[in-house]
XYZ file of C-alpha atoms in Angstrom:
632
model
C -10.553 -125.119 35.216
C -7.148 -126.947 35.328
C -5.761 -123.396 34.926
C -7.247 -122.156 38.214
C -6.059 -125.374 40.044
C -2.577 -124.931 39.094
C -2.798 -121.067 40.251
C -4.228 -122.954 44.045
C -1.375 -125.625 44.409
C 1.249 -122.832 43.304
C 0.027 -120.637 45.948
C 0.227 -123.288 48.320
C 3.279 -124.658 47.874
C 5.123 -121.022 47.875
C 5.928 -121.076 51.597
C 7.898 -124.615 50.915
C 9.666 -123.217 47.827
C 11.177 -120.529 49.323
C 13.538 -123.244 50.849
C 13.498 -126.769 49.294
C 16.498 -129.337 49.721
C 18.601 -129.651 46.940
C 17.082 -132.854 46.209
C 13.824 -131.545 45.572
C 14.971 -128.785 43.403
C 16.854 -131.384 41.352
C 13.758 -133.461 41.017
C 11.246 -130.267 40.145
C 13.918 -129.200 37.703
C 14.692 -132.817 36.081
C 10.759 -133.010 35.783
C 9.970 -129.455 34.269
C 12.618 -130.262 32.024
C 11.324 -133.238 30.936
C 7.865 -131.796 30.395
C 8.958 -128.751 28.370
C 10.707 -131.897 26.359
C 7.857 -133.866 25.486
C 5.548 -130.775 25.079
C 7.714 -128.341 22.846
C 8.224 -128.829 19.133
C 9.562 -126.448 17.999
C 11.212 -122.781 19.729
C 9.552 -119.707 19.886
C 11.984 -117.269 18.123
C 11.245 -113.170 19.428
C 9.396 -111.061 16.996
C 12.288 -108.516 16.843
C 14.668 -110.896 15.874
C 12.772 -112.064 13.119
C 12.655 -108.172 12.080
C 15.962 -107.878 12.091
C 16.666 -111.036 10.158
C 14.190 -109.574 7.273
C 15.681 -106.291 7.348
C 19.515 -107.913 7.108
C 18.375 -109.821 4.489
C 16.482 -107.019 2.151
C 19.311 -104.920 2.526
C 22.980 -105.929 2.748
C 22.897 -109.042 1.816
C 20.669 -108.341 -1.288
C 22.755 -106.040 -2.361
C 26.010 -107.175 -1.557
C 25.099 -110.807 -3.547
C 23.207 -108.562 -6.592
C 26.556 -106.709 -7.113
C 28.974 -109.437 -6.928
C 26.798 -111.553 -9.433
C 26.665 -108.504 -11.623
C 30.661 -108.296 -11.585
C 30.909 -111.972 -12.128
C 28.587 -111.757 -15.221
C 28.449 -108.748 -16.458
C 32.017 -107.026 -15.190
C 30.052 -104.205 -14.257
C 27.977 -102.981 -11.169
C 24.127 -103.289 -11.429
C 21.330 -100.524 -12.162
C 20.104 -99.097 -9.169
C 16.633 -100.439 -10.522
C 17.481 -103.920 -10.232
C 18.665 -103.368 -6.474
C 15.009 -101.951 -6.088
C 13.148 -104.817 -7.321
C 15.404 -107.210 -5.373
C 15.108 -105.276 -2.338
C 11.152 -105.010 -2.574
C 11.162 -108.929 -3.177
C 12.380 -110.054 -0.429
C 10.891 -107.515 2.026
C 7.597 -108.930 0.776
C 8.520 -111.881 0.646
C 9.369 -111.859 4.289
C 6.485 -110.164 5.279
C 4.107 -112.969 3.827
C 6.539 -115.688 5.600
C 6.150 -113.528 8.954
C 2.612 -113.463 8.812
C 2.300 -117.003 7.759
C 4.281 -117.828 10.985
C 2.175 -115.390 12.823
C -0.685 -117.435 11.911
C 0.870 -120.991 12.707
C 2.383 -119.455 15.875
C -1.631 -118.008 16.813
C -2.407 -122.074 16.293
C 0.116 -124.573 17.104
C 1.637 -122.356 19.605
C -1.691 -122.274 21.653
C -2.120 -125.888 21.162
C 1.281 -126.698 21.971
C 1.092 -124.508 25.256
C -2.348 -126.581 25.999
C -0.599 -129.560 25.274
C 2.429 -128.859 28.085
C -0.349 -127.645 30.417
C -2.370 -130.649 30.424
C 0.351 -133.110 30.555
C 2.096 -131.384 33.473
C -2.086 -131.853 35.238
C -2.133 -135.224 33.793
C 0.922 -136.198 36.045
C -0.066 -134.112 38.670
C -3.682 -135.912 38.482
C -2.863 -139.388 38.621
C -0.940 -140.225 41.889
C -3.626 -137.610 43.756
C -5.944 -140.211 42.046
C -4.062 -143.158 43.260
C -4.136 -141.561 46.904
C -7.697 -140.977 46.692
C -9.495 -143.843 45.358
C -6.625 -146.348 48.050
C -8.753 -144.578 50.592
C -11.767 -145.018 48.890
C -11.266 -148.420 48.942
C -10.202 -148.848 52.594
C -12.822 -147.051 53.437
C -14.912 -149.944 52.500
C -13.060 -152.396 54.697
C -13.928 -153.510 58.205
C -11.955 -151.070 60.990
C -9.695 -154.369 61.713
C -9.144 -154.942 58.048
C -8.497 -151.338 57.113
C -5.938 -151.083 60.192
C -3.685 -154.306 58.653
C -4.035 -152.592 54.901
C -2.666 -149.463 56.109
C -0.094 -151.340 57.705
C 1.085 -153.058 54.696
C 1.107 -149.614 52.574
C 3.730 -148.579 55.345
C 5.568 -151.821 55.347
C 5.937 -151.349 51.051
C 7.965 -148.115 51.202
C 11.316 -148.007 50.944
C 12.275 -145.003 53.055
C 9.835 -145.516 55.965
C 11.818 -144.817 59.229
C 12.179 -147.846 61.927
C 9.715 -146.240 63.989
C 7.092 -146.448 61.191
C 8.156 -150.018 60.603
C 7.142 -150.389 64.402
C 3.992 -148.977 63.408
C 3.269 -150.901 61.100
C 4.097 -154.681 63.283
C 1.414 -153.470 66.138
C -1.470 -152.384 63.468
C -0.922 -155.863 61.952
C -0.269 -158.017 64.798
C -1.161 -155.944 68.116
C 2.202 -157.063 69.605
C 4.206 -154.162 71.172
C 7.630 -156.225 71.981
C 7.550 -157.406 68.460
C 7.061 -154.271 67.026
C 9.762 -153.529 69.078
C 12.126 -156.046 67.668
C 11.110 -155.151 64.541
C 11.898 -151.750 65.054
C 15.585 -152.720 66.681
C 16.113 -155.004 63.407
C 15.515 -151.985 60.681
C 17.812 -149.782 62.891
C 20.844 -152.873 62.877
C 19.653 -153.448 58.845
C 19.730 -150.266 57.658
C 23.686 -150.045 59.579
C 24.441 -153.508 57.900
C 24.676 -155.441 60.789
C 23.213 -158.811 59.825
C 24.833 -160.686 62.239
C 23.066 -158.393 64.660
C 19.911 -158.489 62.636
C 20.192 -162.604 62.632
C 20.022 -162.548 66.497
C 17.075 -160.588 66.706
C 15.543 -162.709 64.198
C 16.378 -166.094 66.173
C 14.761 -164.412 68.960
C 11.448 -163.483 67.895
C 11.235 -166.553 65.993
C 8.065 -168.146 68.106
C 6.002 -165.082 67.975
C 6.830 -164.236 64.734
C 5.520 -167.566 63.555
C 2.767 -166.971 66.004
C 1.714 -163.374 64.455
C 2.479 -164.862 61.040
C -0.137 -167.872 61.509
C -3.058 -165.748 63.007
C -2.602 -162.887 59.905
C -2.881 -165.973 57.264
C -6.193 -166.707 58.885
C -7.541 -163.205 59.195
C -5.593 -162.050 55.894
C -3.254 -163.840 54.242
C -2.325 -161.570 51.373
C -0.793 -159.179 54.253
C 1.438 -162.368 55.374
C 4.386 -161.789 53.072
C 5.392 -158.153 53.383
C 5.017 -158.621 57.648
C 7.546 -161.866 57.211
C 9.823 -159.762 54.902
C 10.554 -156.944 57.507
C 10.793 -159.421 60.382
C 13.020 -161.271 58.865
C 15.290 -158.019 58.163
C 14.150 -157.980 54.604
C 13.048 -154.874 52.773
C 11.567 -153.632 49.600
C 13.601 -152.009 47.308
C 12.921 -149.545 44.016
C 14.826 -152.078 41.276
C 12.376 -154.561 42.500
C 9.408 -152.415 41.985
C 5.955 -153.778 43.135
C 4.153 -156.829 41.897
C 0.751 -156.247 39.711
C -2.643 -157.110 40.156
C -3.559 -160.082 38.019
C -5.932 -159.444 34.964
C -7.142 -155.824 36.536
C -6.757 -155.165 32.501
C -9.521 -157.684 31.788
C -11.503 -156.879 34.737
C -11.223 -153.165 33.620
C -12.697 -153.798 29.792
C -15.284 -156.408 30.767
C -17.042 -153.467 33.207
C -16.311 -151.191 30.377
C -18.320 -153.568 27.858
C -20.794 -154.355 29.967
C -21.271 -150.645 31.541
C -21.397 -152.584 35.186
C -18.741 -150.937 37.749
C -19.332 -154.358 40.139
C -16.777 -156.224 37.783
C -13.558 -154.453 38.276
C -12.978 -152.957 41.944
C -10.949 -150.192 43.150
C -7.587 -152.157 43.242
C -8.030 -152.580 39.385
C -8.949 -148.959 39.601
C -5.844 -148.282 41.208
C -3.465 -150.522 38.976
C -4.737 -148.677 35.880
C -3.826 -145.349 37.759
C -0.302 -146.590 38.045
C 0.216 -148.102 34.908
C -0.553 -144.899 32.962
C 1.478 -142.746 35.693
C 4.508 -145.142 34.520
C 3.328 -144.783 30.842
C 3.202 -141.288 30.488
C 6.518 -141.040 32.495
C 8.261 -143.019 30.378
C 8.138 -146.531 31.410
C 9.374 -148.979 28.883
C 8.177 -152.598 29.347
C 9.705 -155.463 27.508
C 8.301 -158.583 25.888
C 9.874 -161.475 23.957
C 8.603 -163.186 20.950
C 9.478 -165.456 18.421
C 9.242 -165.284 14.341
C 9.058 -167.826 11.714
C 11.487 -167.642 8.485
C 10.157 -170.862 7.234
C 7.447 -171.385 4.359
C 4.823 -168.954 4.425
C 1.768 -171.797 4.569
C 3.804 -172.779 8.093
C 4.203 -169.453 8.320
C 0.400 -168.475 8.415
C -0.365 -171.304 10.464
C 1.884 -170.735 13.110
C 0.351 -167.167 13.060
C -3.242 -168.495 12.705
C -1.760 -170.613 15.855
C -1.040 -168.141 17.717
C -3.593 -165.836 17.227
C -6.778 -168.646 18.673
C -3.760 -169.500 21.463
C -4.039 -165.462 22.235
C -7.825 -165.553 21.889
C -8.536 -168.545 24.215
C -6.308 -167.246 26.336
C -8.725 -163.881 27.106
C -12.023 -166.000 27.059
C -10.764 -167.857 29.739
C -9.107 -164.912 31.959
C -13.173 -163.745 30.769
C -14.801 -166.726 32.534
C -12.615 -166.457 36.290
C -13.131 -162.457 36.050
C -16.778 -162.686 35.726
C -17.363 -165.780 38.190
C -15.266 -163.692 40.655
C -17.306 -160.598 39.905
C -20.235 -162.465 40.807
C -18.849 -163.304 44.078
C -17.797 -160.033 44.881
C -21.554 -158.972 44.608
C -22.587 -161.284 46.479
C -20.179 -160.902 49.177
C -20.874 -157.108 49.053
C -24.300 -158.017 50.356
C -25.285 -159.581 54.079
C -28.491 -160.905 52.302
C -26.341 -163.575 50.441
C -24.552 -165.071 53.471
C -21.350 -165.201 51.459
C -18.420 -164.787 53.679
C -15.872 -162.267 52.356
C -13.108 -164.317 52.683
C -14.437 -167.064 50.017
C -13.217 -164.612 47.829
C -9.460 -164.954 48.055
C -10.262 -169.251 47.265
C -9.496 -170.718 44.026
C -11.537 -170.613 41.379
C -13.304 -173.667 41.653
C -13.866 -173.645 45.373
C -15.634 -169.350 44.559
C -17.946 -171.697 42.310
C -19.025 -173.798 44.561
C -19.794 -171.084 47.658
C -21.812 -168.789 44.651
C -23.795 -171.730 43.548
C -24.606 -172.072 47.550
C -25.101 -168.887 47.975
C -27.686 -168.650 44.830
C -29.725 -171.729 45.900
C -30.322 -170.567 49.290
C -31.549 -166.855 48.323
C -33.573 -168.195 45.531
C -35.359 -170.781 47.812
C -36.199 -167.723 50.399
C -38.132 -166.369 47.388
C -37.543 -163.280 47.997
C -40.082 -159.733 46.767
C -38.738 -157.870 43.643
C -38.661 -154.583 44.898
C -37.299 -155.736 48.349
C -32.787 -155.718 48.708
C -32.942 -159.948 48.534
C -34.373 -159.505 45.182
C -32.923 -156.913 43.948
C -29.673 -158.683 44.794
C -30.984 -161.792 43.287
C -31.937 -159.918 39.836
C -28.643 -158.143 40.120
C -26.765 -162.016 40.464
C -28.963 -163.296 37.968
C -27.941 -161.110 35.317
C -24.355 -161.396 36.449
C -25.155 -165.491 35.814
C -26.506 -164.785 32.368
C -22.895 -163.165 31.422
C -21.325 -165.772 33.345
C -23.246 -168.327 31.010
C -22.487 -165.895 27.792
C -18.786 -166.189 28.320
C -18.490 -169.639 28.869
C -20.346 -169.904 25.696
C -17.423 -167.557 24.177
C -14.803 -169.807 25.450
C -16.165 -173.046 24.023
C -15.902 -171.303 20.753
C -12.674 -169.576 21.466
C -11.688 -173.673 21.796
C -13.328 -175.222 18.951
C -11.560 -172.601 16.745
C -8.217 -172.839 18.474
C -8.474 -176.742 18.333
C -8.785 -176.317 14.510
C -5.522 -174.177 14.453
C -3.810 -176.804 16.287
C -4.880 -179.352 14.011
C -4.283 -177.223 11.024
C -0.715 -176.677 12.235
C -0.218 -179.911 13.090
C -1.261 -181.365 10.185
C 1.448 -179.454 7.874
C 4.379 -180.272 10.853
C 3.945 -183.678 9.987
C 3.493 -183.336 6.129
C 7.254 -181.645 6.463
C 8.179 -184.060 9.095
C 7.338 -186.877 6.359
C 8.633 -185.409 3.028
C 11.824 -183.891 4.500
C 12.914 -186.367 7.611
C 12.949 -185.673 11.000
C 16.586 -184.658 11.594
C 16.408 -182.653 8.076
C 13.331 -180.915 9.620
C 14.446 -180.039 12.672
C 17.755 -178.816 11.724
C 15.646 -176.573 9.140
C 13.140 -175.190 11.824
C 15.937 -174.683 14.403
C 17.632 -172.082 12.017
C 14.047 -170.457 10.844
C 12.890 -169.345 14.557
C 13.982 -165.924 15.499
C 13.488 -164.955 18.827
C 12.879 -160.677 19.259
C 12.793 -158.426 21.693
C 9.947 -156.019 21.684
C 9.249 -152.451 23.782
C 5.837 -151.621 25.402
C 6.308 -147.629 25.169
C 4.696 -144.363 24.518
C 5.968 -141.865 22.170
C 6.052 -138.151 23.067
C 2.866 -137.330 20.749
C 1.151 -140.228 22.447
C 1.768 -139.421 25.958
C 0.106 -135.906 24.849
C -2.624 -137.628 23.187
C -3.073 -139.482 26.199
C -3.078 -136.336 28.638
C -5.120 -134.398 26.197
C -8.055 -136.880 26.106
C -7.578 -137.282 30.149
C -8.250 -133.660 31.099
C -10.774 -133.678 28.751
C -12.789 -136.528 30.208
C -12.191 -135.013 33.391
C -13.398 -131.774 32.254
C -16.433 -133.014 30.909
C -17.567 -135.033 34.281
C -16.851 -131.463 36.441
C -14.020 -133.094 38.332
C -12.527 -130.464 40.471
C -9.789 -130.423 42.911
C -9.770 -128.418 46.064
C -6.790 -129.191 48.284
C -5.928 -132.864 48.723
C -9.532 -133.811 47.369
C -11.648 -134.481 44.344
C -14.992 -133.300 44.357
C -17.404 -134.758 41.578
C -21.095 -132.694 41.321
C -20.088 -130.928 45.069
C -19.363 -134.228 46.342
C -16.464 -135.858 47.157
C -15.546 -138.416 45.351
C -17.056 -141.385 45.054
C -16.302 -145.495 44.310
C -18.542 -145.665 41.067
C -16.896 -142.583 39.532
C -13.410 -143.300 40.530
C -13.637 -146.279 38.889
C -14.970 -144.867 35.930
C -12.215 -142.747 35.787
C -9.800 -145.678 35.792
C -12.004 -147.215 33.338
C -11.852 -144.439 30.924
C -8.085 -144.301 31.389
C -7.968 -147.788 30.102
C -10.070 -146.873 27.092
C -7.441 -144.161 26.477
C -4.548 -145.784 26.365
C -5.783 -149.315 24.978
C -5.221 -147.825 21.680
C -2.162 -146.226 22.059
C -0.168 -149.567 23.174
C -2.918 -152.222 22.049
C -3.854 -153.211 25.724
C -6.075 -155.494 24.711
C -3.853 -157.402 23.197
C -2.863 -160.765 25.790
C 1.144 -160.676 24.502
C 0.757 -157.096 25.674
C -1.426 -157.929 28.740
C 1.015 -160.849 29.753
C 3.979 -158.293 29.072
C 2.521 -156.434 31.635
C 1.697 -158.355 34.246
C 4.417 -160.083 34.247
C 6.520 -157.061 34.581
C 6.306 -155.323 37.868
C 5.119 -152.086 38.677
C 7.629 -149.006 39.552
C 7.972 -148.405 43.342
C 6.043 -144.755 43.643
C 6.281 -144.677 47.306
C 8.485 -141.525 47.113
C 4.995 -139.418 45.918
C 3.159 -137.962 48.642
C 0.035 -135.377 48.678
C 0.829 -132.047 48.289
C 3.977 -132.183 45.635
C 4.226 -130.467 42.949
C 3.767 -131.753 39.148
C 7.521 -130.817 38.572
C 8.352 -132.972 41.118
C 6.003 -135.810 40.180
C 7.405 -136.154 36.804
C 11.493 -135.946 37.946
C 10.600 -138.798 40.626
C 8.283 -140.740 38.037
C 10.777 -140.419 35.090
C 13.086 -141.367 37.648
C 11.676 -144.488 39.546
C 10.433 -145.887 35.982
C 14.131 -146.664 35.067
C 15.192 -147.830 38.425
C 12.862 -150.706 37.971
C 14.752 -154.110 37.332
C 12.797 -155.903 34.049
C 13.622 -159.499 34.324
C 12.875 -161.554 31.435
C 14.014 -165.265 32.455
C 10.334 -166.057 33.041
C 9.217 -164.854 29.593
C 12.039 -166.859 27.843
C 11.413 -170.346 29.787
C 7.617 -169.585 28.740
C 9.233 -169.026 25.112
C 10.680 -171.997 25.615
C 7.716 -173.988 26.785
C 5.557 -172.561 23.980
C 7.992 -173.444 20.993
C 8.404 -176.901 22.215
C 4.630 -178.020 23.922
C 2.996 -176.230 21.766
C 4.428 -176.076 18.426
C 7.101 -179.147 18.800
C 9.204 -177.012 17.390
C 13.163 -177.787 18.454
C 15.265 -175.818 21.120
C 18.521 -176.079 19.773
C 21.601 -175.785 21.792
C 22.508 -172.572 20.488
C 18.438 -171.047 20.922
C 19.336 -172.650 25.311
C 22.708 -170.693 25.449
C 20.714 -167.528 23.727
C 17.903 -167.698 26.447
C 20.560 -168.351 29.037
C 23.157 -165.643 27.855
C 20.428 -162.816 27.227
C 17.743 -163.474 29.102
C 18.889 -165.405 32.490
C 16.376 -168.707 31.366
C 17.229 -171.562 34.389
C 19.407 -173.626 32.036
C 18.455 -176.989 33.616
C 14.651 -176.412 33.095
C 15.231 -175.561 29.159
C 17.648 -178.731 29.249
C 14.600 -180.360 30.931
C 12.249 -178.827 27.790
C 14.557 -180.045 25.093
C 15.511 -183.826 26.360
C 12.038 -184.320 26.617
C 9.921 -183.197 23.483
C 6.236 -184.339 22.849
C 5.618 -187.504 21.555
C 3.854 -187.506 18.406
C 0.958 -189.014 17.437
C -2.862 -188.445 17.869
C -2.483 -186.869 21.323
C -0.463 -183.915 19.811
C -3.775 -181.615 19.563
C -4.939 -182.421 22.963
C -1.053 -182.076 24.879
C -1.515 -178.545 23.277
C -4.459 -177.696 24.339
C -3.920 -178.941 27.868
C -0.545 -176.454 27.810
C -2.718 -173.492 27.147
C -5.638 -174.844 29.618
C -5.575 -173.089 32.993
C -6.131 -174.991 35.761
C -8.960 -173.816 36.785
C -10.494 -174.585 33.309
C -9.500 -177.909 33.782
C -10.876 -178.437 37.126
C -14.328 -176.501 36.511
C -14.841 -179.024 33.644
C -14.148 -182.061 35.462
C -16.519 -180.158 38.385
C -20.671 -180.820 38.815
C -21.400 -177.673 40.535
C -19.753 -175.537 37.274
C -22.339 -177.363 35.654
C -25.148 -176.947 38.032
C -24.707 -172.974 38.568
C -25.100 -172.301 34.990
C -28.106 -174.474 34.728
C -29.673 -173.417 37.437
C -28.939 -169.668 36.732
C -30.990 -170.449 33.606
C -34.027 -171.951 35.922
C -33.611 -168.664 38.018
C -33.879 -166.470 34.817
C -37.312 -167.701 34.177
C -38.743 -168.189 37.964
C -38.022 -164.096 37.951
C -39.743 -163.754 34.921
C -42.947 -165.131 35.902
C -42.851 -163.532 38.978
C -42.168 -160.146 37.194
């Protein structure tokens, strides 16, 4: 099937081949390259050669090394017998060996050919994927909505012309003189005149502010990228493009649960992405930190860290689902949720789904009628709701008694050793490391192999620009399975599930892949994805102050003078804050458990506890449980 696809897009993209920039050719070349690297293990060496090499061997060189051992032995030449019997040797000899290769070449080659195939779709695959399912989901937007996302996708690439940046102002804002101005400052910025840029900016300033105000009320997540280009400000590749938070989570909690409503096509898309960068090479760093100490402190620390990992997920686990109950709800004019609760905090989603629960439950709606449907839908989306908060109260209990437990021998080394003996100790026994979030070669075709599979076994076909799934196009649900699926894929190969991992990766952004576009070939995919992977800038100061923060909140372990100038030198830590972290350690005492746990606390944990309504939606989605019961 993928065969016959290839033999399509290489028909169709012979007209433009016949006389591509040199930029392009570099870029198919660098990619085909790069495929034939991963793909081939070993060279294919002709059959004739291999003949000849047999028949060199049998018969010159046999002969030649028979009668010069025979002169060094002997002092005489050898029996023509012996020749014969050497010569016969090693012509069967190498006739077994051929046919042995024959055999591994009938094999491995074939599966090695397979391998280069399905990698080369794999990358072809995934940005037509991306493309596809980023309509899917604007497809699902209001027209006004869908106008300002399109915008922003234009306003995110790099190499969009200043009369697509002009575009992009009137779709978001409706205001032809500052699209205008916008278009007159990307012209001056792209020439380097700032002072020129700087006027135009002083100019516009009122109804800039103006757009800028109206968008945040309408949509305020398309704010920042509209005040970037006004202000002469534009994206660039080393910057790369920030990630959705927790799509990861989102992605294995609807994989768990076999319910699509908990991740959504953005997650859909971020998965896409990730394994485009994966399989491309991407290499995404994470720090950590080692103890040399005593191995009891040693396995706590570890035990430590592992509960701090742990309550870490049951709590992303408790937002994602909460949120995924809102989204249903919001999907649905029955519930009289507004869409826009959604992009509230946590605690203020809580409060508008508890609303929205108590006022469809009181219209008492019939089963089989959309209200109650919806309602059993929300229900059951409660029930998880109530499952993982149940989950996260025993992710705490058992990551309070790791605290403790660590705690507890801190102090008994604290007491027996001093505490300037002990912290000079610890100081020299933490080792801070540097980690890489990569495929290997056999992985990325492990990865493409099970990929074309999957999509082979759902009778995914491509004709043109689009997907077609059971002569349809393709659909939400099956796009997101697909992303799902992908995540199942590769959670093995790099540990995804893992929250150092997950953390690792969202805090690292996402390579800028504006430079793909429907229609190019795989070749070409691969050279620009290999390409734009390494252009992205990986900046780690972040991840060491949160080193920082963990060692000394957390564990009140020291940060010695020489660990600050390491974070500083290496990483680019803010000095003053890790000053800040070391001048002020925690105090101990009986409060040391608790400090901890409030460090790893989100606040939205926090202020869902100290909230009724948390309370009351649970309850009452218990109460609803068995008023649907009895009227089932």
């Amino acid at each position: 099937m993928f065969g016959r696809f290839r033999k399509r897009q290489q028909r169709q993209e012979a007209p433009q081949a016949a006389s591509p920039s040199q930029d392009h050719v570099l870029i198919e070349a660098a990619g085909r390259s790069r495929i034939t690297e991963v793909a081939a293990t070993a060279r294919k060496v002709p059959w004739s050669l291999n003949m000849l090499q047999l028949l060199w061997a049998a018969g010159p060189v046999t002969f030649l090394a028979m009668q010069g051992g025979y002169f060094l032995g002997f002092g005489h030449a050898a029996p023509a017998q012996n020749f014969i019997f050497f010569a016969v040797y090693t012509l069967l000899f190498g006739v077994i060996g051929l046919l042995a290769r024959f055999i591994a070449d009938a094999t491995r080659g074939k599966r090695q050919e397979r391998s280069r195939d399905q990698l080369r779709n794999t990358i072809d695959f995934l940005p037509d994927l991306l493309f596809v399912t980023r309509d899917l989901a604007m497809a699902e937007m209001a027209p006004d909505m869908r106008r300002r996302k399109a915008a922003e996708v234009l306003l995110h690439e790099v190499d969009i012309s200043p009369e697509g940046v002009a575009v992009a102002v009137r779709e978001m804002t409706g205001d032809t003189s500052l699209a205008a101005a916008a278009e007159q400052i990307e012209i001056y910025r792209r020439l380097g005149l700032r002072s020129r840029v700087a006027d135009l900016v002083d100019a516009t300033a009122d109804a800039r502010l103006a757009a800028l105000e109206k968008l945040h009320h309408d949509a305020s997540e398309l704010a920042d990228p509209l005040r970037d280009r006004l202000q002469g400000v534009a994206p660039t590749r080393e910057d790369g493009v920030r990630r959705i938070d927790q799509f990861l989570d989102r992605l294995f909690s609807a994989a768990d649960s076999d319910d699509l409503s908990r991740c959504t096509l953005d997650d859909t898309q971020a998965m896409f992405v990730l394994a485009f960068e994966m399989v491309n090479g991407r290499q995404i760093r994470r720090l950590s930190f080692e103890w040399s100490g005593g191995w009891r402190l040693g396995h706590a620390l570890d035990r430590l860290e592992y509960q701090g990992n742990r309550f870490r997920v049951a709590q992303a686990g408790v937002v994602s689902r909460l949120r995924s109950l809102a989204m249903l709800l919001a999907q649905s004019p029955a519930s009289g949720l507004d869409p826009q609760v959604l992009r509230s905090p946590t605690l203020g989603i809580g409060r508008e789904v508890l609303d929205a629960l108590s006022q469809l439950e009181q219209s008492r709606p019939a089963v089989n009628s959309p209200e109650g449907r919806l309602l059993g839908r929300a229900l059951r989306h409660v029930e998880d709701l109530r499952a993982a908060r149940d989950q996260l109260m025993q992710a705490q209990s058992r990551y309070t008694a790791a605290v403790e437990r660590w705690e507890a021998l801190r102090r008994q080394q604290v007491e027996r050793k001093g505490q300037q003996s002990w912290f000079k100790r610890s100081a020299r026994g933490i080792r801070v490391s540097e980690e890489v979030i990569e495929l290997a070669d056999d992985q990325k075709l492990r990865l493409a192999d099970q990929f074309c599979e999957y999509l082979s076994e759902l009778g995914i076909r491509r004709e043109g620009d689009l997907f077609y799934f059971g002569g349809h196009p393709l659909d939400a649900d099956t796009a997101k399975r697909i992303g799902i699926q992908l995540a199942l894929i590769l959670e093995p190969l790099v540990d995804l599930t893992n929250p150092s991992i997950q953390r690792a990766i969202y805090a690292n952004p996402a390579a800028y892949l504006g430079g793909l576009y429907v229609g190019m070939s795989a070749d070409a995919k691969a050279g620009l994805g290999s390409a734009m992977v390494r252009m992205v800038r990986q900046d780690l100061s972040r991840m060491a102050e949160w080193l920082a923060l963990r060692l000394t909140r957390i564990y009140h372990l020291p940060l010695s003078d020489s660990m600050r100038d390491f974070l500083v030198r290496q990483y680019g830590a803010n000095p003053d804050r890790l000053e800040m972290l070391a001048a002020h350690p925690v105090e101990e005492g009986a409060q040391a458990a608790p400090v901890a746990l409030r460090a790893e606390r989100s606040p939205e944990f926090d202020a869902m506890l100290q909230d009724k309504s948390w309370g009351r939606l649970l309850k009452s989605g218990a109460r609803y449980v068995q008023a649907e019961a009895q009227r089932s």
